[in-house]
Structures are given as structure tokens and as C-alpha cells.
Coordinates of C-alpha atoms in Angstrom, one line a residue:
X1465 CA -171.2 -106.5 -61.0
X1466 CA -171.1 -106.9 -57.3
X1467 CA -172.2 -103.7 -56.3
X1468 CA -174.2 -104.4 -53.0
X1469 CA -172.5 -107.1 -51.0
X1470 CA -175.2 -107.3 -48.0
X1471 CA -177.5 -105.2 -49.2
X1472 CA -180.0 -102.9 -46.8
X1473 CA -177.8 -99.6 -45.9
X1474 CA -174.8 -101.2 -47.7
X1475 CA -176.5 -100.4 -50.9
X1476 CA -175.6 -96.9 -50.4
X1477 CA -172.0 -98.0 -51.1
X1478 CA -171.7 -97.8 -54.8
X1479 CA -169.0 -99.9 -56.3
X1480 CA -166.7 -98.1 -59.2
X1481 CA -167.1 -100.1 -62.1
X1482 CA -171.0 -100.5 -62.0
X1483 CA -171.6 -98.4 -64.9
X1484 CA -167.9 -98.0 -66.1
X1485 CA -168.2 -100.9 -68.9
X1486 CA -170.0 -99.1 -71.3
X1487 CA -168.9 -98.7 -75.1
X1488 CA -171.7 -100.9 -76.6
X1489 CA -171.3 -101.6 -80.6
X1490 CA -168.0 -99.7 -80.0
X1491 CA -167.1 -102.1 -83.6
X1492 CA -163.5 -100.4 -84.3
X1493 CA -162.9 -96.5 -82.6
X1494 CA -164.8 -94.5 -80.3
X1495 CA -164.4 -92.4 -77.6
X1496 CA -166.5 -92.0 -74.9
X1497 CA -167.5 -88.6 -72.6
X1498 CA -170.1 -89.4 -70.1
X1499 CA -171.6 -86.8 -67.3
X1500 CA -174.1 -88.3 -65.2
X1501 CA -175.5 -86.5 -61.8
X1502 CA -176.4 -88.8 -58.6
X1503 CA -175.5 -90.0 -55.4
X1504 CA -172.2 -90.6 -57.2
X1505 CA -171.6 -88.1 -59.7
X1506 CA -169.1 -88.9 -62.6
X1507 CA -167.0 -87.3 -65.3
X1508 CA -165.6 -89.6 -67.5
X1509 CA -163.9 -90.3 -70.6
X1510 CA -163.0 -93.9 -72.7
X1511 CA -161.2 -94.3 -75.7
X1512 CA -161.7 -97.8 -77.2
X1513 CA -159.7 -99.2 -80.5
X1514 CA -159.3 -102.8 -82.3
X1515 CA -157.8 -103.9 -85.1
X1516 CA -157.4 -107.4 -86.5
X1517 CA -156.1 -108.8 -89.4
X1518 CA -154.3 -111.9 -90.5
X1519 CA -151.9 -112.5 -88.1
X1520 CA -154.3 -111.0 -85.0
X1521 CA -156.3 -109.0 -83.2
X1522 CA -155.6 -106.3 -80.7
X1523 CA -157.3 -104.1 -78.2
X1524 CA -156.4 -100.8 -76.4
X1525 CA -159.5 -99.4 -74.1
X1526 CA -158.3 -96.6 -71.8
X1527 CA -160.9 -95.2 -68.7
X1528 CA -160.7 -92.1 -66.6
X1529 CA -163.1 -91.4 -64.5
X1530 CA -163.7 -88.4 -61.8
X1531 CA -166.2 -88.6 -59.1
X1532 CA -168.0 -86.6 -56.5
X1533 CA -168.8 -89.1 -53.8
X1534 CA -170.7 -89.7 -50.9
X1535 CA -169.5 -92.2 -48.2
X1536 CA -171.5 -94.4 -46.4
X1537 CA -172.2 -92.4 -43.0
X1538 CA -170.2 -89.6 -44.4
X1539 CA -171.5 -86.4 -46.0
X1540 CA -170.8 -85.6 -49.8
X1541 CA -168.1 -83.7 -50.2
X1542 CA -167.8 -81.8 -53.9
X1543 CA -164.8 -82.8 -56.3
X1544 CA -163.2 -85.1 -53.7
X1545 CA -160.3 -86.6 -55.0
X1546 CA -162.2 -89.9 -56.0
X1547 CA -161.2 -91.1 -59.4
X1548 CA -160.5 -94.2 -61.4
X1549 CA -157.6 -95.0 -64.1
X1550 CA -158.0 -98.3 -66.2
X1551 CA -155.7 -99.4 -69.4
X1552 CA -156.2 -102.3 -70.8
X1553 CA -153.9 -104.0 -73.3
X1554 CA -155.1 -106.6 -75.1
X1555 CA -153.7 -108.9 -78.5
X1556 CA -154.1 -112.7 -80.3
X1557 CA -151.7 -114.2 -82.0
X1558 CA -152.1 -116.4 -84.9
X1559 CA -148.9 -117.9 -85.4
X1560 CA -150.5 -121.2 -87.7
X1561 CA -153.9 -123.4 -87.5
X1562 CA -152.5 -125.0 -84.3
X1563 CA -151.0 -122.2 -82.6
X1564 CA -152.5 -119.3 -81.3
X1565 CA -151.3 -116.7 -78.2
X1566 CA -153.1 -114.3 -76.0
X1567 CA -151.5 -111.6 -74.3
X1568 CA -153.1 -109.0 -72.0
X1569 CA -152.2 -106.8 -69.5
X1570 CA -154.2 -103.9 -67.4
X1571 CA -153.0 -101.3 -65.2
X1572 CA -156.0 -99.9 -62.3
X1573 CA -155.8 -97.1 -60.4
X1574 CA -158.3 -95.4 -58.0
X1575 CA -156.9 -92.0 -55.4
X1576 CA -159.2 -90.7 -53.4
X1577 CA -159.6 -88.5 -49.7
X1578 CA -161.3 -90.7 -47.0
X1579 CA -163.8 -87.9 -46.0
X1580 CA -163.2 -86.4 -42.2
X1581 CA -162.4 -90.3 -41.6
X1582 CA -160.9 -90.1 -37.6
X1583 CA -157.7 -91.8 -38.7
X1584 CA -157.0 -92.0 -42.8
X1585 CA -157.2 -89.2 -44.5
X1586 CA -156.4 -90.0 -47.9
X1587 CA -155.9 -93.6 -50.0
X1588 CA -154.3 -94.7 -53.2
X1589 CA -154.6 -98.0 -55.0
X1590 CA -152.7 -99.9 -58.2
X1591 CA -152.9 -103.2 -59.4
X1592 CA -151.0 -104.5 -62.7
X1593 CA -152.1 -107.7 -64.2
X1594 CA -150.3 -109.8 -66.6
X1595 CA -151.8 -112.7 -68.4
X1596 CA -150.3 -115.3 -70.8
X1597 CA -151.9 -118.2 -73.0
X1598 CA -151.4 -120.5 -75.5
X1599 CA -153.8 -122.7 -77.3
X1600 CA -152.2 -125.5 -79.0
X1601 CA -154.0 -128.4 -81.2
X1602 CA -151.5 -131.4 -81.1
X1603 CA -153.9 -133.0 -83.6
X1604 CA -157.8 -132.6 -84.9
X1605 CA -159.4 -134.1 -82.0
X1606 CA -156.8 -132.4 -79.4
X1607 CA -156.6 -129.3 -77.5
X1608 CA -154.1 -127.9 -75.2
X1609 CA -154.0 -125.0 -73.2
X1610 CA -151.5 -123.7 -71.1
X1611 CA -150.8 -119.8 -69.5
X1612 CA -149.7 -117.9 -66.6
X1613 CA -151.8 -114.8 -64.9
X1614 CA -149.8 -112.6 -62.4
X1615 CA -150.9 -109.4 -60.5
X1616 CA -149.3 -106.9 -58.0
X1617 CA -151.8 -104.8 -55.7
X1618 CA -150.2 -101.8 -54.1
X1619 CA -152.0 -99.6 -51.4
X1620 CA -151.1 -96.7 -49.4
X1621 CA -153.5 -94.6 -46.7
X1622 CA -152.1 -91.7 -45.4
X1623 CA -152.7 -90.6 -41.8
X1624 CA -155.1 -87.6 -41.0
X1625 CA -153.5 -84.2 -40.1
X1626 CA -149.8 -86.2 -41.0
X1627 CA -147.9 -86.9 -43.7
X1628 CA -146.6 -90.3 -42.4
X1629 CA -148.3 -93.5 -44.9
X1630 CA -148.8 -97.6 -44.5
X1631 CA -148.6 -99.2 -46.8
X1632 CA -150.2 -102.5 -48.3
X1633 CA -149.9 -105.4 -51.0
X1634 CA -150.9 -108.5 -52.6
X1635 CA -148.9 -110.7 -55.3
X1636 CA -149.5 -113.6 -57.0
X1637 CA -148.9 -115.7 -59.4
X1638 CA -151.3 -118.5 -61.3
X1639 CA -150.2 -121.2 -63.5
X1640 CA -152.9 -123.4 -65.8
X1641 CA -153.0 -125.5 -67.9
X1642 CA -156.6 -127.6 -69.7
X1643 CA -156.1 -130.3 -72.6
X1644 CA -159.3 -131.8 -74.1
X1645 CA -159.3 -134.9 -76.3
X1646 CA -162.2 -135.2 -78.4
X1647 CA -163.8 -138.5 -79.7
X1648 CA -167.1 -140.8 -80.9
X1649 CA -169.5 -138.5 -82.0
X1650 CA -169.4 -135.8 -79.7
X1651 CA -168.0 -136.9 -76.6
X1652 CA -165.2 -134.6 -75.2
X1653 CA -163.0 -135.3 -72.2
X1654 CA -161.3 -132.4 -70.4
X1655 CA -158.1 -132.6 -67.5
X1656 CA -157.9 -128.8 -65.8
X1657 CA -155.9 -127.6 -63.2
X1658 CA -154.3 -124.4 -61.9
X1659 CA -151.8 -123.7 -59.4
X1660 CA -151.8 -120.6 -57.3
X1661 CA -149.2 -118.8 -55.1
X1662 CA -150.2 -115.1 -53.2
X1663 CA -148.8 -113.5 -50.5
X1664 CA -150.1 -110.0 -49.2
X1665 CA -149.3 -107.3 -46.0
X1666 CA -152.4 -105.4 -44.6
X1667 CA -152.2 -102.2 -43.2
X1668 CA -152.6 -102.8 -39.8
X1669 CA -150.0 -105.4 -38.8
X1670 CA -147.2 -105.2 -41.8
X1671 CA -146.8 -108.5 -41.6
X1672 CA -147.2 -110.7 -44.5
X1673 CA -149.7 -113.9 -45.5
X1674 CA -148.8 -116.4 -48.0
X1675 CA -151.2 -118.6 -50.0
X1676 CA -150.7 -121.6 -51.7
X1677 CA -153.8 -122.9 -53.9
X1678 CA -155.0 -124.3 -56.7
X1679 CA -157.8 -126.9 -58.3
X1680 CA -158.1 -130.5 -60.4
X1681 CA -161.2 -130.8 -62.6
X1682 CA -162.3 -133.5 -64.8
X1683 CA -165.3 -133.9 -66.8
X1684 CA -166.9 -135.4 -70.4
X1685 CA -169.1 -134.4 -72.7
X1686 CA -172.1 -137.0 -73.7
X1687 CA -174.5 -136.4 -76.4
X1688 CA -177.7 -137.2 -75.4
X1689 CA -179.6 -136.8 -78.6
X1690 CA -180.5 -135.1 -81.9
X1691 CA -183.3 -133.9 -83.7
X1692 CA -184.3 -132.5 -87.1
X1693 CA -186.8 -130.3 -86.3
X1694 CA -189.1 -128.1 -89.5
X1695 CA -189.0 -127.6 -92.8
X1696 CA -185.3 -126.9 -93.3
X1697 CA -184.4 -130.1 -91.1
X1698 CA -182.3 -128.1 -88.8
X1699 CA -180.5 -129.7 -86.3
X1700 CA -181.2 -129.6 -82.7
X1701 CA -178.3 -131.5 -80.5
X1702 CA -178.3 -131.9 -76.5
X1703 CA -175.3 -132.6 -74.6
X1704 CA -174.7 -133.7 -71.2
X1705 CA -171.6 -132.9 -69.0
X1706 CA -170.3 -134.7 -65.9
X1707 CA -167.6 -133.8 -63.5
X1708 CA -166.3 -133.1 -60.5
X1709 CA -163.6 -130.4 -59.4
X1710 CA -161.6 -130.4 -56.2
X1711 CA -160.0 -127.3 -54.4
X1712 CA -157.0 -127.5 -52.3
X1713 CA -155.6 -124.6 -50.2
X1714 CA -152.7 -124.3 -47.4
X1715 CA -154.3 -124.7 -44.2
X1716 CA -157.7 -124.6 -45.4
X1717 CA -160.4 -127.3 -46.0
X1718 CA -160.7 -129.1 -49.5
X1719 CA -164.0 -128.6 -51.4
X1720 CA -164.4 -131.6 -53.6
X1721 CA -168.2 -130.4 -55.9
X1722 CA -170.1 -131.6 -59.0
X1723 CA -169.8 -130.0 -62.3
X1724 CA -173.2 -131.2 -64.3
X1725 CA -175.0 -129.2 -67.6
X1726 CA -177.0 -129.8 -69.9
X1727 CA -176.4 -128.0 -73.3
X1728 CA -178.9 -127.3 -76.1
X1729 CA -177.6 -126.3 -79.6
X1730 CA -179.7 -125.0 -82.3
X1731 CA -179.0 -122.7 -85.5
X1732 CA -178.7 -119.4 -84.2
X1733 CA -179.0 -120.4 -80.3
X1734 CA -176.9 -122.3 -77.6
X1735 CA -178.6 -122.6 -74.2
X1736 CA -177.5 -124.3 -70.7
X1737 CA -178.2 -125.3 -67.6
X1738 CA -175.4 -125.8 -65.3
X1739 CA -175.3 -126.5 -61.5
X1740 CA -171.6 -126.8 -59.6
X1741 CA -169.7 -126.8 -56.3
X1742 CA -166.7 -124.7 -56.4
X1743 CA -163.8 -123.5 -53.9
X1744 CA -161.8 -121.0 -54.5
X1745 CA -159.1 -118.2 -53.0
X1746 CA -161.9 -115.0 -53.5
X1747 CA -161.1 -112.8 -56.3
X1748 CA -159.5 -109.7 -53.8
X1749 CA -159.3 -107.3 -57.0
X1750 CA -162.6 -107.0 -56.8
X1751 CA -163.1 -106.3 -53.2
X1752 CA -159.8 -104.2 -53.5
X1753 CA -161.2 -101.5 -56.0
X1754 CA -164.4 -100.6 -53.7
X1755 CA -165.1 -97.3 -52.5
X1756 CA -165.1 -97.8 -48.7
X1757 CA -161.5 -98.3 -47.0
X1758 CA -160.6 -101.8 -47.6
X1759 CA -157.5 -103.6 -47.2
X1760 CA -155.8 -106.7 -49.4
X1761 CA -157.8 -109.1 -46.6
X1762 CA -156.0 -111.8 -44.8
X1763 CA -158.0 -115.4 -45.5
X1764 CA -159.0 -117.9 -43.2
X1765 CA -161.5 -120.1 -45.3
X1766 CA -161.6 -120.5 -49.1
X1767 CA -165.2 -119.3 -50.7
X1768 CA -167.5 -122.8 -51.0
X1769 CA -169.5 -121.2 -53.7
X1770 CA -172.8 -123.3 -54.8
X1771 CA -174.2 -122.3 -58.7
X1772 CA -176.9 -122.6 -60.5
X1773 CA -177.1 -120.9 -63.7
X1774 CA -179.1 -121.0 -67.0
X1775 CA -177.3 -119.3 -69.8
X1776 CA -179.1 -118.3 -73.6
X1777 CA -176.7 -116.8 -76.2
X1778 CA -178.2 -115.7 -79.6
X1779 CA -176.2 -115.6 -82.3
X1780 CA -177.5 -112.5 -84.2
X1781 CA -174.5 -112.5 -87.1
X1782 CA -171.6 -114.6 -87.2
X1783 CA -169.7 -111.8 -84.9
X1784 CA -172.2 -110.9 -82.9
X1785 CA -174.1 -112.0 -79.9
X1786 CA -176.9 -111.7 -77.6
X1787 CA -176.6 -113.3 -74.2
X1788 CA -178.8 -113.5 -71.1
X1789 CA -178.7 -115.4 -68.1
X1790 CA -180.2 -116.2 -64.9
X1791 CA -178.6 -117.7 -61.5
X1792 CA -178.7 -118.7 -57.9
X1793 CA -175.4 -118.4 -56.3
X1794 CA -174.9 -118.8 -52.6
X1795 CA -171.3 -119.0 -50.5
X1796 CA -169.7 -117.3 -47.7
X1797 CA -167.6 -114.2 -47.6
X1798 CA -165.5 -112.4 -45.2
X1799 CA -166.2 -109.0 -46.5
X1800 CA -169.0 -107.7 -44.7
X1801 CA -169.3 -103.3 -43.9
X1802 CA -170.1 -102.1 -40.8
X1803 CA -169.4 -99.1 -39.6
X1804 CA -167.1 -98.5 -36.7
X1805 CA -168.2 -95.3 -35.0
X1806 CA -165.3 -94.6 -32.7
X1807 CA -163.3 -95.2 -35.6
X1808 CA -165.1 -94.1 -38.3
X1809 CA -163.5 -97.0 -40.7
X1810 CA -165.8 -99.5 -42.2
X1811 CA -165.0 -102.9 -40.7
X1812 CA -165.0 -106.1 -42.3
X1813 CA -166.5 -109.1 -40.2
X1814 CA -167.8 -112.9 -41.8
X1815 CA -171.7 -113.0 -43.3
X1816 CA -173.2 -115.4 -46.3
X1817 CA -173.4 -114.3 -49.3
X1818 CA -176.9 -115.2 -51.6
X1819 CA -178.1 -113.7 -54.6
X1820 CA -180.3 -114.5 -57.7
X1821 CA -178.9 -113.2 -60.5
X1822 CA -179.6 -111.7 -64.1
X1823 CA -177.4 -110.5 -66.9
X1824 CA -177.6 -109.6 -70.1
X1825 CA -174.5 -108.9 -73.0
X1826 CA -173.6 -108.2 -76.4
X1827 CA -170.8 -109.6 -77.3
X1828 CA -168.6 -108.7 -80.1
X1829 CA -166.2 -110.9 -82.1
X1830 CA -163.1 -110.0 -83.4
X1831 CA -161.0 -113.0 -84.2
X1832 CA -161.8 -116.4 -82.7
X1833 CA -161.6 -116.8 -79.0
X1834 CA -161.3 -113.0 -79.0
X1835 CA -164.3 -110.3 -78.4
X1836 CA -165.5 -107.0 -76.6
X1837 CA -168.3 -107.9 -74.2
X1838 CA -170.3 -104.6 -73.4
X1839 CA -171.5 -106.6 -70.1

């Protein structure tokens, strides 16, 4: 979650979905009632249902949440009109051995009043998102993948003591594709790349900002070694993976970064340590969603995001899993909050962004390439 961007006071700024993802073990129906009573105070309610068989696998999981909530600089204001709808549609399609599809869609909404703000008095925000994919295996040591993702933001704020609105949006459009060859003993080489194609209106000036995007990645897969390790002579394998990935944006700089990890696999356990360079357009849903007034942004500079990860998954069964994982992440952003006084509005301005990380999952499998992760 990214919950605290900045930290200090901006802490007190609570981001929706923090503790919206739960539902853990939720194997095949549940639903969900949670009260909880805090700075941000919640009444909610999931329903959650799979069901797989031959041909697929499929997911409904619907959210709606209700919130009491106090603003940052603001004072709380009982059963404001803070709330949060999320449907998610979600199915796999196995058509034959070689060809599988994934199609997903979700529909977000959050309403809420923007508490005595000086100018906005209430705001609304939708965002749809498509996504299509399709595996195919031309052959045994082949892979293919190909798949579009759109989404439409929408936004409205709605002027204090008038009924008069502005409106805001963000489109876009992503095409990718990946195809892997696989050969020797475990070497694997993969081509990526993604196009990308946005365009969004702020509030303020009405006038719209296109973006044009996308990345090239190669890398291989080297197998370093293998051991038979105890009693049972099971196998321990390590891999090494090189690459590099370069972004490319319209009238931004290219980032051009190293892709390197080092994979350990062992009966029951897969661990990793990665490091990378990335660039990319930064993800606005999730800046979008926040609970402070915030507009689709307008971009100047791509996010040149440095990683370092290491990443443990147990495998408990043969469906489920245990992950856990540490980072160090470090790139700038363009979303900083500070508080405009005269205004009243929280205001945006550029900062760094650094953070060592920690999660921890369980992770559910319901057909292959296809499970619930509890986050």
C-alpha cells in the first residue's frame, strides 16, 4: 500500500484501500461485514465468490465501504459522505494446452464532501478498467503473450455554496506483448515491450495532456548450479538473470536500467534477489483514489524508480502460498501534500520518494496463472 507518501503530518492522511483487501482463506464464498472505530472509522461489507472448473476459473469480489473521516487540517465531521465502491470481474479461459485467456474488468468509485474546504465542497470519482490477455505456446520451449489494458478516470468537484461542477479525466490505452523461448538446460530468453497512449484534463485549466509511452526489455535466464542436498537428494537449483529495459516517453528523458536476480529453487521454497532501474508513466490510479483532493496530474518527468528487493515464497500445498519480502525503493514523485491555507486545498509540489519495504501474502491458487492474493 502506499498509504503515507512523505510521511511526518502526511501520515495523518489515510489512504482507502489500506485495510480494504481483506478476505484471507476466502477458498470459494464469503461475505464480509467489518466495523472498526479510529481516526478513520469504517462500515463495510465484501462479498467474494470463485469457481473453477474445466474450462476456467472466475472471480466476482464486490466492496462497499462507508467512512467517517478526518481531513488533514480539517475537523472530523460524523457520517460525511466518504465512501468507496469496488467490483471486480475476473475469468481464465482454457480453450486447449496452448491457449489460455484472461479477462478482467473493475469498476471504482469513491463520493465524498470536501469538509468546509474554501472552494470544493463536494467530489466524486470513477475509474473502469478493462484488461485482455492471451497466453499462447507456439511449441514446448515457446511462450507468447500478448493483451491490451484500458482505463477511463472520471472526476467531478462541485463548487461550495453552488451547484455549478468541473470536471476531470484520464484515458488510456496499453498494448503488450512478451514471447520467451526456452532452451539448454535452463536458459530462457525473454523480448517485452508495451506501448502506452493517455491523455487527461485537470480541473483547473480544462485543457487536455496527451502521453505517448512505452518500454523494450530483454533479458536471459542462466543456471548457475545445482545441488542435491540430504537424505532425500532434493534438488537445490540457482539461476541468474541479466537484462536491461529501456523507457521511452514523449518529451521526456529515456531511462535505459539493469534488470539482474538471482533465483534460488528448492522443494517447497523459491527465493530472489533482484536489483533494477526502471522508468515509467506513474500509476495515477493510485494517486487518483486518495482521500485528499487530488486531480488526474499533468506529467513533466517519468518516475526513474531504483529496486532492490528480496522475495521468499513458501509453498505450503500445491494451491497455496506464503510470501514475504523485503525492499529498498527510491525515485521521484510529483505528488507531494501541503497544505494551502488561503485555499484550504492540499497542493501538490515535486519531493523524492524513499522507502524500505516489507510485505507479507497468502496467496491462493485457483487454476494456473490464476489466484486471490489476501496482500
Amino acid at each position: 500500500t502506499w498509504s503515507t507518501l512523505g510521511g511526518g503530518t502526511n501520515g495523518e492522511v489515510r489512504a482507502l484501500t489500506v485495510k480494504e483487501k481483506q478476505g484471507t482463506r476466502q477458498l470459494e464464498r464469503k461475505a464480509l461485514i467489518r466495523a472498526e472505530y479510529g481516526t478513520q472509522n469504517a462500515l463495510g461489507a465484501q462479498i467474494f465468490i470463485t469457481k473453477k472448473d474445466e474450462f476456467g476459473a472466475y472471480l466476482i469480489d464486490y466492496r462497499r465501504n462507508k467512512y467517517d473521516y478526518e481531513a488533514f487540517g480539517k475537523n472530523t465531521v460524523t457520517n460525511s459522505a466518504l465512501s468507496h465502491d469496488a467490483l471486480k470481474l475476473l475469468g481464465q479461459l482454457n480453450f486447449s494446452q496452448s491457449y489460455k485467456m484472461l479477462l478482467r474488468t473493475e469498476y471504482l468509485e469513491t463520493a465524498r464532501g470536501l469538509q468546509t474546504n474554501t472552494l470544493f465542497g463536494e467530489e466524486n470519482k470513477k475509474l473502469g478498467l478493462f484488461q485482455w490477455e492471451n497466453l499462447v505456446r507456439p511449441g514446448d520451449n515457446q511462450r507468447l503473450t500478448a493483451g491490451l489494458t484500458g482505463s477511463l478516470g472520471k472526476g467531478t468537484v462541485t463548487q461550495t455554496g453552488a451547484t455549478s461542477t468541473r470536471d476531470a479525466d484520464f484515458k488510456s490505452i496499453k498494448a503488450q506483448v512478451e514471447w520467451q523461448y526456452i532452451f539448454g538446460e535452463r536458459n530462457a530468453f525473454t523480448l517485452a515491450a508495451n506501448l502506452w497512449y493517455g491523455e487527461n484534463t485537470d480541473y483547473t485549466t480544462a485543457l487536455p495532456q496527451y502521453y505517448r509511452a512505452g518500454n523494450a526489455e530483454a533479458r536471459n535466464v542462466f543456471p548457475l548450479a545445482r545441488f542435491l542436498i540430504g537424505a532425500d537428494q532434493q534438488a537445490l537449483q540457482i539461476d541468474l538473470t541479466v537484462g536491461a529495459k529501456v523507457f521511452f516517453a514523449q518529451a521526456m528523458q529515456p531511462i535505459i536500467g539493469p534488470r539482474v536476480a538471482l533465483d534460488f529453487f528448492y522443494p517447497g521454497y523459491q527465493g530472489t534477489l533482484e536489483f533494477e532501474r526502471t522508468g515509467q508513466i506513474p500509476e495515477f490510479d493510485r494517486y487518483f483514489f486518495s482521500p485528499v483532493y487530488q486531480s488526474p496530474y499533468r506529467f513533466f518527468q517519468a518516475e526513474d524508480q531504483w529496486r532492490l528487493a528480496a522475495k521468499n515464497n513458501f509453498r505450503i500445498t500445491k494451491e497455496t502460498h506464503v510470501k514475504a519480502s523485503a525492499g529498498l525503493i527510491n525515485y521521484p514523485v510529483y505528488f507531494d501534500r501541503r497544505l494551502n491555507t488561503a485555499t484550504g486545498l492540499i497542493e501538490l509540489a515535486p519531493m523524492n520518494y524513499r522507502a524500505v519495504t516489507a510485505e507479507a501474502s497468502l496467496a491462493q491458487n485457483f487454476g494456473d496463472d490464476f489466484y486471490h492474493d489476501t496482500g
